[in-house]
Coordinates of C-alpha atoms in Angstrom, one line a residue:
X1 CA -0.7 6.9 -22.3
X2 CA 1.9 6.5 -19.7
X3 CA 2.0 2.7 -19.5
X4 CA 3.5 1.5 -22.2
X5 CA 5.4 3.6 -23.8
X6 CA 8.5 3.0 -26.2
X7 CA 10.6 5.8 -26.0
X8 CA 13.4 4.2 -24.8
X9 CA 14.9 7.3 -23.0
X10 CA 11.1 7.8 -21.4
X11 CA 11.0 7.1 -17.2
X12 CA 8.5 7.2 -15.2
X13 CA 10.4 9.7 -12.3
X14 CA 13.7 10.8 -11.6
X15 CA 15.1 7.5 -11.6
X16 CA 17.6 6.4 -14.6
X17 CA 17.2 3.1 -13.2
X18 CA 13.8 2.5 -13.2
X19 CA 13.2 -1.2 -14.7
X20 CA 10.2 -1.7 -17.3
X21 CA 9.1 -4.9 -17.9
X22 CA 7.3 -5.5 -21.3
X23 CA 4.2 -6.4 -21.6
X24 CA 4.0 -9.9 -23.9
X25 CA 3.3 -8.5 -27.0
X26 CA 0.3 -9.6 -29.4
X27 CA -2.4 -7.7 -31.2
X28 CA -3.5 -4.1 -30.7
X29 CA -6.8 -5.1 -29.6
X30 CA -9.6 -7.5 -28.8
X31 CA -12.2 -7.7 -32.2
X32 CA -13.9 -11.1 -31.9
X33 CA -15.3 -10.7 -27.8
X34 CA -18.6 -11.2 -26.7
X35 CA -19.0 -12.4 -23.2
X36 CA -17.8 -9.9 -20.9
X37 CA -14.8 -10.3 -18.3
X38 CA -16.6 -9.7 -15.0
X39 CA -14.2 -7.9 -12.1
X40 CA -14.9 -8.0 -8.7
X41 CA -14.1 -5.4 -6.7
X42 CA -14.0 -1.7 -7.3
X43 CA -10.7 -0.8 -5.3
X44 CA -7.7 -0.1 -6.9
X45 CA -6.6 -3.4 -8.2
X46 CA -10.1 -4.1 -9.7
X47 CA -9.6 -0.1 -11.2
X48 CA -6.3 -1.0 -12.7
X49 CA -7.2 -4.7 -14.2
X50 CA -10.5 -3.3 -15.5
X51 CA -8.8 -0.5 -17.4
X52 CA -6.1 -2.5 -18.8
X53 CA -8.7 -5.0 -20.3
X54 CA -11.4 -2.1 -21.4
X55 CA -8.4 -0.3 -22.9
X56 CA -7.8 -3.1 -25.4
X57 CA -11.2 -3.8 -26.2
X58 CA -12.2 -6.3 -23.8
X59 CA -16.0 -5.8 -22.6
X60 CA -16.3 -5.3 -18.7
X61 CA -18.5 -5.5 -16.0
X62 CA -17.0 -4.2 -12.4
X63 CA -19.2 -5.4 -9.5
X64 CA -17.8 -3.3 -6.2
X65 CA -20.4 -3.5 -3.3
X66 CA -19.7 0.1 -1.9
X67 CA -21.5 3.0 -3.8
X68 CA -18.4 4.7 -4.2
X69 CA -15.1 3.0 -5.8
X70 CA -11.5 3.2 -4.4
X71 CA -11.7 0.2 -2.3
X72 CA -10.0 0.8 1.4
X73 CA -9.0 4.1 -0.7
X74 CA -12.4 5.6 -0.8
X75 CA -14.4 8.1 0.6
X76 CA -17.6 9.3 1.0
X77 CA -19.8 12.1 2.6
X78 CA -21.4 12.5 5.8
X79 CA -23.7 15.0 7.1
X80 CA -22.6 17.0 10.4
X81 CA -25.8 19.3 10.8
X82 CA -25.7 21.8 7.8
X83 CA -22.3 20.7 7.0
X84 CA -21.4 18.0 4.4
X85 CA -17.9 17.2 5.0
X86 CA -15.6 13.6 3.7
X87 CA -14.9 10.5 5.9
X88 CA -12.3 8.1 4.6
X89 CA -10.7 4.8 6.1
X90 CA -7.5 7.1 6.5
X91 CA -4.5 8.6 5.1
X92 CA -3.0 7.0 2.2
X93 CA 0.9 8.2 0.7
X94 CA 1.5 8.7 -3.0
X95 CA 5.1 7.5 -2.7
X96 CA 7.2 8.5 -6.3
X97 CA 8.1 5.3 -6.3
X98 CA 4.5 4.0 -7.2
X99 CA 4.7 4.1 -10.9
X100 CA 2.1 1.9 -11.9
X101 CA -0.6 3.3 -9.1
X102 CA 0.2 7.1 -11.1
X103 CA 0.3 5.8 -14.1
X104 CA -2.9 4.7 -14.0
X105 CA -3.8 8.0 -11.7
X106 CA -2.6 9.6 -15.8
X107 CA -5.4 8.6 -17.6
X108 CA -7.7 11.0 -16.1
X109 CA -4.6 13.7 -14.8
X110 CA -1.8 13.7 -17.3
X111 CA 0.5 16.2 -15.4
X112 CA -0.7 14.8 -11.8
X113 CA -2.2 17.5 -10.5
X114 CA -4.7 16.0 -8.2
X115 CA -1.9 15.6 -6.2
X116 CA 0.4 17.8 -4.1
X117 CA 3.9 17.2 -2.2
X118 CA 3.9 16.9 1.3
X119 CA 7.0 18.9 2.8
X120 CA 7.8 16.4 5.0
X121 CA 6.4 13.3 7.4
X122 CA 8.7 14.2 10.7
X123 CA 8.0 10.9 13.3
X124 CA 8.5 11.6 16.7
X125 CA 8.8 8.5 19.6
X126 CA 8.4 9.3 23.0
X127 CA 11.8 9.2 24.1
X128 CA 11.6 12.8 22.7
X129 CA 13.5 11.7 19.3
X130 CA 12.1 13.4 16.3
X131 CA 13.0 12.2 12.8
X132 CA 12.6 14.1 9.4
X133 CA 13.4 13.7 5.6
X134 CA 12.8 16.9 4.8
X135 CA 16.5 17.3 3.6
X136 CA 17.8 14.0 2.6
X137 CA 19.4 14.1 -0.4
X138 CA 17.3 11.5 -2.9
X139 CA 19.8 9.1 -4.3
X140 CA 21.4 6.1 -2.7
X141 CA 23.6 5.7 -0.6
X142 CA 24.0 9.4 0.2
X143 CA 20.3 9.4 1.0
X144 CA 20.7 6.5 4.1
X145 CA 24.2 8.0 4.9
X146 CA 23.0 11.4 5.2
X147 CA 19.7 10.6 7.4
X148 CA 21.9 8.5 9.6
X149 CA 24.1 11.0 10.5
X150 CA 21.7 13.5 10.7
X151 CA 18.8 11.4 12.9
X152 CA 19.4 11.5 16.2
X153 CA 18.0 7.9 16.9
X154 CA 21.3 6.4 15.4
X155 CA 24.1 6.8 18.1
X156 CA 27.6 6.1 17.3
X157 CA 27.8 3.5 20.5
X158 CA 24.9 1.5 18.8
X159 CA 26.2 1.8 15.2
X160 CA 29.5 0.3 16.2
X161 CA 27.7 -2.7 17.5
X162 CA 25.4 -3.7 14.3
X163 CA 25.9 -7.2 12.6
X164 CA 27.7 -6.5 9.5
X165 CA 27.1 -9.0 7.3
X166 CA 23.3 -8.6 8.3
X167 CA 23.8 -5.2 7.7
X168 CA 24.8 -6.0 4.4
X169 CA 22.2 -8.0 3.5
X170 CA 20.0 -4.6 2.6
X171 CA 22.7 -4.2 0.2
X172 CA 22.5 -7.3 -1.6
X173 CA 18.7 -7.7 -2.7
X174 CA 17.8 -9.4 -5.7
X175 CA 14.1 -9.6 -6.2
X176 CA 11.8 -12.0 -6.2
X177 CA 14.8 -14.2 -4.7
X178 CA 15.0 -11.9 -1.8
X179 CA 11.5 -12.5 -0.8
X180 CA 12.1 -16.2 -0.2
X181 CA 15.9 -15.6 1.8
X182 CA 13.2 -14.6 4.7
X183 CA 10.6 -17.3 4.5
X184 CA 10.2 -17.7 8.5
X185 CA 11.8 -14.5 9.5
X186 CA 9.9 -11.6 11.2
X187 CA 10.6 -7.9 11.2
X188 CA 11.7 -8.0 14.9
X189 CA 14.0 -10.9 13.8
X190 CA 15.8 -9.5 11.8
X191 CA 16.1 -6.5 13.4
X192 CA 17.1 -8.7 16.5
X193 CA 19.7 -9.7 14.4
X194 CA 20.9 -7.1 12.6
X195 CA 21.6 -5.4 16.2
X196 CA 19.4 -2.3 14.8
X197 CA 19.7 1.0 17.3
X198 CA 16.9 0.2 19.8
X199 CA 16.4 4.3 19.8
X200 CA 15.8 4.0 16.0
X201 CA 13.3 0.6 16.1
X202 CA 10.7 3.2 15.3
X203 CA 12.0 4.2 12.3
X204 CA 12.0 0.1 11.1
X205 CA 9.2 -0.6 12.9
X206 CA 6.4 1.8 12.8
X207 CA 6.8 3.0 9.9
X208 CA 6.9 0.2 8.0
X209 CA 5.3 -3.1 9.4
X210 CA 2.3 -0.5 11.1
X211 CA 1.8 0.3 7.6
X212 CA 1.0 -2.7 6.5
X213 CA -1.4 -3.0 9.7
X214 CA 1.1 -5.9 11.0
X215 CA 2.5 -5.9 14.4
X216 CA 6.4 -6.5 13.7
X217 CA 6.4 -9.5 15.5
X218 CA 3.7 -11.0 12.5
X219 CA 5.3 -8.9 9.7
X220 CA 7.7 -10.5 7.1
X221 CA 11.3 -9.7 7.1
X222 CA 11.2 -10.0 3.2
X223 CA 8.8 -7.8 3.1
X224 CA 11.0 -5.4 5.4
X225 CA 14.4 -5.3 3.6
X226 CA 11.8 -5.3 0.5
X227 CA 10.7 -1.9 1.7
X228 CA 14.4 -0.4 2.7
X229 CA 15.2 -1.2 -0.7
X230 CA 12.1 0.5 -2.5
X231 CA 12.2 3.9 -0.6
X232 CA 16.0 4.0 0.4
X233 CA 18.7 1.7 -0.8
X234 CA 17.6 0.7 -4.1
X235 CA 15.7 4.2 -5.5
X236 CA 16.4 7.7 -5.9
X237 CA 13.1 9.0 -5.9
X238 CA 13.4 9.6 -2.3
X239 CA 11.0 9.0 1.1
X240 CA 8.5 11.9 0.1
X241 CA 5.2 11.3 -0.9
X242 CA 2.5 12.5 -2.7
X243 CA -1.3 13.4 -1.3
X244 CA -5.0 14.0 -2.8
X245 CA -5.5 17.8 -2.7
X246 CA -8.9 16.6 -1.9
X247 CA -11.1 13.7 -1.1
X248 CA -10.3 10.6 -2.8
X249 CA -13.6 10.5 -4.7
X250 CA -13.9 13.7 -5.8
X251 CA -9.7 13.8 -6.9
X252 CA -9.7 10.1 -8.3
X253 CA -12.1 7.3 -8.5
X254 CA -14.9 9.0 -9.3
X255 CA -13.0 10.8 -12.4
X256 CA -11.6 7.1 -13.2
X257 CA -15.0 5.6 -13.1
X258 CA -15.6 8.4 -15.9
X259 CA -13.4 6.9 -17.4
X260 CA -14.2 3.0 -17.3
X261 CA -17.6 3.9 -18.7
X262 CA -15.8 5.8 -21.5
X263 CA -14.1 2.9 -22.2
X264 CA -17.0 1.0 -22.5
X265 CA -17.0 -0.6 -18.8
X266 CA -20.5 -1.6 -17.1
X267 CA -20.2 -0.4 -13.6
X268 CA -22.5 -1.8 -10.6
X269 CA -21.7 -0.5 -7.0
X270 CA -23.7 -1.9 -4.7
X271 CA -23.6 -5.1 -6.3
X272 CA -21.0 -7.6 -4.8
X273 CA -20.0 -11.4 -6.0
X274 CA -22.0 -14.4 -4.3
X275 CA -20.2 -17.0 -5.6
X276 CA -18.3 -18.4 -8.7
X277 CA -18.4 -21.8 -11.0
X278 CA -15.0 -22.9 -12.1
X279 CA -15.9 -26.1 -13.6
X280 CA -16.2 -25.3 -17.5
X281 CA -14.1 -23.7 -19.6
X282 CA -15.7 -20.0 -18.9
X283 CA -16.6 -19.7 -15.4
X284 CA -19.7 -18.2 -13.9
X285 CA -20.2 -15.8 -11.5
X286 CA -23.1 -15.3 -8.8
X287 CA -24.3 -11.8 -7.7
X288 CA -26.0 -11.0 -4.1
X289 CA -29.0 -9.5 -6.5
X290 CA -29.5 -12.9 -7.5
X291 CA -27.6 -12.3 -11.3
X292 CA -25.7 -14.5 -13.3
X293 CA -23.0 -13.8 -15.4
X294 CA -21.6 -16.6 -17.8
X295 CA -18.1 -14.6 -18.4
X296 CA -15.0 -14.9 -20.7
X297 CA -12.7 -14.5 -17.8
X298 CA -12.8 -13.2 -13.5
X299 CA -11.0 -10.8 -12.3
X300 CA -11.0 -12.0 -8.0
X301 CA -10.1 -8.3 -6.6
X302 CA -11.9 -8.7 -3.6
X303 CA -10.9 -8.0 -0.1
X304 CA -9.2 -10.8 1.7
X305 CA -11.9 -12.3 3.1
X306 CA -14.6 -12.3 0.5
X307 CA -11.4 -13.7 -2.0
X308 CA -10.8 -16.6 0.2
X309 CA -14.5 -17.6 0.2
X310 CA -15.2 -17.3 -3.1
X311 CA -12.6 -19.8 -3.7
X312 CA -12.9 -22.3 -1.2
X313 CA -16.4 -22.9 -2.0
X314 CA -15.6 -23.0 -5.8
X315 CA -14.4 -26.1 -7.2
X316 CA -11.2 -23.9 -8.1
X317 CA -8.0 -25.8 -7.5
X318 CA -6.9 -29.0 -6.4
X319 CA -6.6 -29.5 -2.8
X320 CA -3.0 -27.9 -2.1
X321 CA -3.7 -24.8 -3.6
X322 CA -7.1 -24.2 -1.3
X323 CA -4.5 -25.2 1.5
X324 CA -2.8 -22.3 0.2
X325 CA -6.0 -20.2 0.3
X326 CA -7.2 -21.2 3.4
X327 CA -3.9 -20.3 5.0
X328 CA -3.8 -16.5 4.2
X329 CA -4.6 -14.4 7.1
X330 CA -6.1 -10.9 7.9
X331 CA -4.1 -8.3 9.5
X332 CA -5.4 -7.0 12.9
X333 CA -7.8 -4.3 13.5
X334 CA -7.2 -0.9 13.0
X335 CA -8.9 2.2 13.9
X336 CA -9.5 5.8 12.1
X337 CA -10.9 9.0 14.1
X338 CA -11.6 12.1 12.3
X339 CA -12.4 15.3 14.7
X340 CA -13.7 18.2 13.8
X341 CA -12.7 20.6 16.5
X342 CA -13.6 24.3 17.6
X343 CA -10.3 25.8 17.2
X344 CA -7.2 25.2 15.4
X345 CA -4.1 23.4 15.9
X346 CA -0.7 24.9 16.0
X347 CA 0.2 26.9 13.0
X348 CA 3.6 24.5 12.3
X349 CA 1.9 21.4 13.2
X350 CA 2.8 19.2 10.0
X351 CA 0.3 17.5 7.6
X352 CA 1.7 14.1 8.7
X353 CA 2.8 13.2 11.9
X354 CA 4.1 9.7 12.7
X355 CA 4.1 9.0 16.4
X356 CA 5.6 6.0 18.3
X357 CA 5.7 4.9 22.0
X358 CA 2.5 7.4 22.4
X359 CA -0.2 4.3 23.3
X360 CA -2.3 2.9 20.5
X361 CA -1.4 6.5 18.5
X362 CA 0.5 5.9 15.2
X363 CA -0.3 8.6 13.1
X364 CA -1.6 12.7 13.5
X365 CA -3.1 13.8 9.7
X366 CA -3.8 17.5 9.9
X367 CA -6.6 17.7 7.2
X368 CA -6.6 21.4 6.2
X369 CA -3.1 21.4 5.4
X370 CA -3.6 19.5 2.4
X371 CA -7.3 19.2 1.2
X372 CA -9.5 21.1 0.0
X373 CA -12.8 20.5 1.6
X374 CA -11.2 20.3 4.8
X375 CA -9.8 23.6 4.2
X376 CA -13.1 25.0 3.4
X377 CA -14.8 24.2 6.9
X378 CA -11.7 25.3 8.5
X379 CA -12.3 28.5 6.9
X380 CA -15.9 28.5 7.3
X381 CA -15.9 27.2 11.2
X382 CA -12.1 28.5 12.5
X383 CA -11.3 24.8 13.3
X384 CA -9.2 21.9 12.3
X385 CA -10.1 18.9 11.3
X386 CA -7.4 16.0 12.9
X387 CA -7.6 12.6 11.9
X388 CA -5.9 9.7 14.7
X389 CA -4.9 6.2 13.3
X390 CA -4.4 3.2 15.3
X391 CA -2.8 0.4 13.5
X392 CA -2.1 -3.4 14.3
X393 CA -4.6 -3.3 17.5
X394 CA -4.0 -6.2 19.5
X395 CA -7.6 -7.3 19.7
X396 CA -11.2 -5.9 19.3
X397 CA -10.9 -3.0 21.2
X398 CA -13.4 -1.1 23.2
X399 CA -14.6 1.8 21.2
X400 CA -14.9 4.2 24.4
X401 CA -11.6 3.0 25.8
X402 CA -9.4 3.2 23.0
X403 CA -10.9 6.4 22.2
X404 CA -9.8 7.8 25.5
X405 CA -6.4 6.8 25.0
X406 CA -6.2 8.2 21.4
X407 CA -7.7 11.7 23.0
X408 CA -4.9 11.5 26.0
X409 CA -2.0 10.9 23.2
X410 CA -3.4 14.0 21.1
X411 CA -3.4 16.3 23.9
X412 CA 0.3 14.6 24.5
X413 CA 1.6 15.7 21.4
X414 CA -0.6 18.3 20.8
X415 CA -1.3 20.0 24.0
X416 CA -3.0 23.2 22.3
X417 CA -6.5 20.9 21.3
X418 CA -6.6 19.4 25.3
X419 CA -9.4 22.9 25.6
X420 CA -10.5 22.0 21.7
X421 CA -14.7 20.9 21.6
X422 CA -15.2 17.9 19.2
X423 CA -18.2 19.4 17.3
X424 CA -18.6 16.3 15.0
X425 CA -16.5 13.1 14.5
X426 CA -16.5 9.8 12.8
X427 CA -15.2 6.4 13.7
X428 CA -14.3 2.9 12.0
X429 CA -12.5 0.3 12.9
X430 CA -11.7 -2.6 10.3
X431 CA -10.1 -5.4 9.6
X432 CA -9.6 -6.3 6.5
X433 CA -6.6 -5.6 5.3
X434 CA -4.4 -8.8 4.0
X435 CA -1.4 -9.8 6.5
X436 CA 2.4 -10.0 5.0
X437 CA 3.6 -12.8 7.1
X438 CA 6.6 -15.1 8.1
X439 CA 5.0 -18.2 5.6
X440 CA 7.1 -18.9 2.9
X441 CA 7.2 -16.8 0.1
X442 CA 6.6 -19.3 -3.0
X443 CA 3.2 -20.3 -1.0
X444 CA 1.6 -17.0 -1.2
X445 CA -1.7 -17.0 -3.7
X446 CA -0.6 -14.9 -7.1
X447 CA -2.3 -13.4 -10.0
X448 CA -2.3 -16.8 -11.7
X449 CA -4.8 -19.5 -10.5
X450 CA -5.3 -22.9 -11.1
X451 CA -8.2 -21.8 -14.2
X452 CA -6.9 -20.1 -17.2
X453 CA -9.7 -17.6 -17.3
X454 CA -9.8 -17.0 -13.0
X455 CA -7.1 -14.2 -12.0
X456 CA -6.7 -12.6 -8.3
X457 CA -5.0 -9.0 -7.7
X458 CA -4.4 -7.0 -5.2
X459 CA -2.4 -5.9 -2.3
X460 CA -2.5 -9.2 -1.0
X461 CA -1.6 -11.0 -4.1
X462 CA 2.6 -11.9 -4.2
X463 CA 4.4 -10.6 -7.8
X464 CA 7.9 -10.8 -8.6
X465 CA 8.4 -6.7 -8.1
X466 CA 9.2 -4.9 -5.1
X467 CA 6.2 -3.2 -4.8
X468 CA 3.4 -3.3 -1.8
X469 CA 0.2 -1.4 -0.6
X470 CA -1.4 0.8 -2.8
X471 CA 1.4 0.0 -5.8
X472 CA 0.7 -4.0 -5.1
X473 CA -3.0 -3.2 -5.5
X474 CA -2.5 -1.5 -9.0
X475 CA 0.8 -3.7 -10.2
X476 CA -1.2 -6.8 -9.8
X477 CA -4.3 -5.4 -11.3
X478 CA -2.6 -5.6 -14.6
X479 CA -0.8 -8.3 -14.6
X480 CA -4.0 -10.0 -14.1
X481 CA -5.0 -8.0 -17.0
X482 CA -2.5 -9.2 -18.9
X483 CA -2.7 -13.0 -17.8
X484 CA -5.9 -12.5 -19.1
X485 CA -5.2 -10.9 -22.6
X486 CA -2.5 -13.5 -23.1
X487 CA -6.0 -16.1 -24.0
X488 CA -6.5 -13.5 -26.6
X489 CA -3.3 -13.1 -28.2
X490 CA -3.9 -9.4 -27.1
X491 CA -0.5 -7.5 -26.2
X492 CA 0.0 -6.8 -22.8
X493 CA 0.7 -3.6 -21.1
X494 CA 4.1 -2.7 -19.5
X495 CA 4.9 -2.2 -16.2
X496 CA 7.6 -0.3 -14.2
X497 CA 9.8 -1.0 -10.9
X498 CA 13.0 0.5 -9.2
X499 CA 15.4 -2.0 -9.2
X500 CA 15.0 -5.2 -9.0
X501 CA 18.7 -5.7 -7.9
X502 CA 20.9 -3.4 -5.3
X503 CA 23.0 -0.9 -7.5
X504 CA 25.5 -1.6 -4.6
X505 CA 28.2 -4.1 -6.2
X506 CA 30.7 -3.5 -3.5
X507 CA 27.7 -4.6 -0.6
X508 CA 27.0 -7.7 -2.6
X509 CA 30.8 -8.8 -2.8
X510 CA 31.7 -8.2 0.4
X511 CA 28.1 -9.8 1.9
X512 CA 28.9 -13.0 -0.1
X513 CA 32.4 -13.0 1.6
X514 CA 30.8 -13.0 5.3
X515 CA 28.2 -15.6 4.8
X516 CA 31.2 -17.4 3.1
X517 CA 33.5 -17.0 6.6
X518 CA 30.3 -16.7 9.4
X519 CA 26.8 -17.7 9.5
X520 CA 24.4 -15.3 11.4
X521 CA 23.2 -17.3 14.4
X522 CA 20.2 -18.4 14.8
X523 CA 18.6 -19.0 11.2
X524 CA 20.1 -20.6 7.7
X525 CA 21.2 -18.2 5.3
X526 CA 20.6 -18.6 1.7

C-alpha cells in the first residue's frame, strides 16, 4: 500500500521535499456498518473515494452512468468495419508530480508499469518557435534557469523588461494562502503584469490555462502561479509525464474496478443519481432506474453539472452556500478527433505535440507511439492513427467547419498527411469540464458540505494542496473519504504534495521588500 505509509525516509518520487499530510488517525477499520455509502460517479474522484472507504471496511455502492469507469478518463471500443479499435475524450499526462492519482494507479500496478515516459512534449507556435524539455535539468531553480536560456521564446530585450517584484511572486507561494492573493485576477492579468515575453505567452498560456479547457482571459491567476509552482519552481520531479501504454480501460479502470469488487464494492454503470434527500440524519439517494438507497454517507463525484443539480434541488445547505453552488461554471467546449489514416506520419514526429497560434489546433497525439492497440492497426493497416484537440472553443462550433480548420492546421504542421485518406474517424465535443475562474478562492464548493454525511470531490472541488486535473480528481476523492471515516472514528489515509511553500527563501525576502517599497499597479496586493 503506497498511501500511507510510515517509513519515514519513504517518498513518493525523486523529491526529498515531498509533504505528506497524515491522515487523522483512528481505528484500523469499520466493524459495526450496515447501510452502505453510496458514490456517485465512476471517474477518478469517485475511484479514489470509493477505494479509500472499501479499503477500511466501509460497504459501497458506486453508481457511474457510462458502462465503462474512468470518468472524462475513459475509453471505450468502436467498430471501424472488421476493426475494433479505442476512442477516448483525449490525451491525458501522468505528470510525476501526481502522487495521489499513482498511488492509487498502485493498487492494481505496484511498480507502475501500465505506464511509460514520454521523451518529450516539444510545443511549437506559429511564429516558428519550438519549445522542448527534453533536457532540462529536474530540480529548481536550475530547471526554470536552464529552459530559459535555452528556449528561444525568452529574448534578452524582453527579460530585461519583466516586473520584478511580480516576477517574484512565483517565488514566494505559500499554499492555500496563495490561491486567495489572486481572487479577481486572470491568467492574462497577470501575465499583463508580470510583462511576460509576448514570444513565450504560449508557454503560460496554452499550456496551462488550455489544459484546464479555460481561455486565459477566464482562467485563474492562482491557479496559474499554482501550476509554475507544481511542475517548475516548487518540484524537482520535472515537466515530463507519464502515459497509458494502452487504452485507459484496458491499462486502468477496468483492472481498478477488479479491484473495488475485491474489496467488496457494488458497482452499477449505467446507473446514474436522480436525486438526493438531505433532510435526516442519513440522507437518501434516488436512482434514474427508479432505486432508492437510504445510505450511511454520499459521496457527490459527479460531473459539474449533474453536481450542481443534485444539490440545488436538495434541501442541502442554507441559502448562501447554494449561492455558492449555483455560481460555479462549466468550462467551454472542447473538441477531440481521432483519424485513422492510410499512411504514416513522419518517422520523428513526436508522441505529443503542443501547437499554438495554428487556429482552433492545441494539441497533435500520435497514437502508435505510445499504445498498444494503436500500434497494432498501425502494424496491421501501415497507417497512423492522429488524434487533434481543440480546447476552450469560443462557442458551439460547427462540426464541418471546425473540422476543416483542424484538417488545414494538420497538413500545416504536418504537411506529409495533406495526401493521407481518413479511413475511419471519431468525433466529440463536450463540455463538461469544471471552470477555474477569477471568483474568490474561499467561495469555491469543497469536499465538506453543509451535511455531515454529504461530501463532493473532484477536479472541480478546491483543497488546500497544489494539486489540479487528474491529481485534484484523486486528491479530493480521499479526503472525502476521509471526511467520511472521521463519523466513524476510522483512521484516515495520508496524502502527499510537493511543497506547499517555495524552497526559495531569498525570492520570498526580497518579494516582501518590493511590495514593502512599490505596489504593482493596477490591483491590491496581499
Amino acid at each position: 500500500m503506497i498511501i500511507g505509509r510510515h517509513d519515514a525516509r519513504w517518498r513518493p518520487g525523486r523529491d526529498a521535499r515531498a509533504v505528506r499530510h497524515p491522515g487523522v488517525p483512528g481505528a484500523a477499520r469499520l466493524t459495526d456498518g450496515s447501510r452502505p455509502v453510496v458514490v456517485a460517479g465512476g471517474g477518478i474522484a469517485g475511484i479514489a473515494a470509493a477505494v479509500g472507504l472499501a479499503e477500511r471496511g466501509v460497504p459501497v455502492i458506486m453508481v457511474e452512468p457510462h458502462d465503462q469507469l474512468g470518468g472524462r478518463v475513459r475509453s471505450w471500443t468502436v467498430n471501424h468495419g472488421d476493426d475494433r479499435v479505442t476512442m477516448s475524450r483525449g490525451f491525458h499526462a501522468f505528470f510525476r508530480q501526481y502522487y495521489n492519482l499513482r498511488a492509487l494507479l498502485r493498487r492494481i500496478d505496484p511498480d507502475l508499469q501500465s505506464l511509460v515516459r514520454i521523451s518529450d512534449y516539444p510545443l511549437i507556435s506559429a511564429d516558428g518557435h519550438t519549445d522542448s524539455f527534453a533536457r532540462i535539468p529536474q530540480t529548481p531553480p536550475l530547471n526554470i534557469a536552464t529552459f530559459v536560456m535555452q528556449s528561444p521564446s525568452f529574448r534578452l530585450r524582453d527579460l530585461a523588461a519583466v516586473n520584478v517584484p511580480a516576477a517574484l511572486e512565483l517565488l514566494d507561494a505559500d499554499f492555500p494562502a496563495t490561491f486567495s492573493r489572486y481572487d479577481g485576477e486572470s491568467a492574462s492579468d497577470f501575465l499583463d503584469r508580470l510583462h511576460f515575453p509576448p514570444t513565450a505567452r504560449h508557454l503560460a498560456l496554452e499550456v496551462f490555462s488550455r489544459s484546464f479547457f479555460a481561455h486565459p482571459d477566464d482562467f485563474s491567476a492562482g491557479e496559474l502561479v499554482a501550476m509554475f509552482h507544481t511542475y517548475f519552481l516548487g518540484s524537482s520531479e520535472g515537466l515530463l509525464f507519464d502515459v497509458p501504454r494502452d487504452d485507459y480501460d484496458s491499462c486502468l479502470w477496468s483492472p481498478l474496478r477488479a479491484h473495488l469488487e475485491g474489496l467488496g464494492v457494488e458497482v452499477r454503470t449505467g446507473e446514474s443519481a436522480a436525486w438526493i434527500d438531505a433532510n435526516d440524519e442519513l440522507p437518501r439517494m434516488g436512482l434514474e432506474s427508479g432505486a432508492e438507497i437510504e445510505a450511511d454517507g454520499l459521496v457527490l463525484a459527479t460531473d459539474p453539472a449533474t453536481m450542481r443539480r443534485l444539490a440545488l434541488e436538495s434541501a442541502l445547505g442554507d441559502e448562501a452556500w447554494r449561492d455558492r453552488v449555483g455560481a460555479t461554471r462549466n468550462a467551454p467546449p472542447f473538441a477531440v478527433w481521432r483519424l485513422w489514416l492510410d499512411r504514416l506520419v513522419a518517422t520523428d514526429r513526436p508522441a505529443f505535440l503542443g501547437t499554438s497560434g495554428f487556429g482552433p489546433l492545441d494539441n497533435i497525439s500520435v497514437l502508435e507511439r505510445f499504445e498498444d492497440g494503436a500500434r497494432r492497426w498501425s502494424a496491421a493497416h501501415g497507417g497512423s492513427v492522429v488524434e487533434l484537440h481543440a480546447y476552450a472553443l469560443v462557442e458551439q462550433p460547427d462540426d464541418h467547419l471546425l473540422k476543416d480548420r483542424l484538417l488545414a492546421e494538420l497538413y500545416r504542421v504536418y504537411p506529409e498527411t495533406r495526401p493521407a485518406t481518413v479511413v475511419a474517424d471519431e468525433w466529440l465535443i463536450k463540455d463538461d469540464c469544471p471552470l477555474w475562474d477569477t471568483r474568490p478562492w474561499e467561495q469555491r464548493l469543497t469536499v465538506r458540505t453543509p451535511h455531515p454525511r454529504i461530501v463532493m470531490a473532484g477536479d472541480g472541488i478546491r483543497c488546500d494542496f497544489p494539486v489540479a486535473l487528474m491529481e485534484r480528481a484523486a486528491t479530493t476523492g480521499f479526503l472525502a473519504a476521509n471526511q467520511l471515516l472521521v463519523n466513524w472514528g476510522v483512521a484516515g489515509h495520508d496524502l502527499w504534495t510537493v511543497p506547499m511553500r517555495s524552497r526559495h527563501r531569498l525570492a520570498r525576502s526580497l518579494h516582501h521588500l518590493a511590495i514593502a517599497s512599490v505596489r504593482p499597479a493596477g490591483r491590491q496586493t496581499r
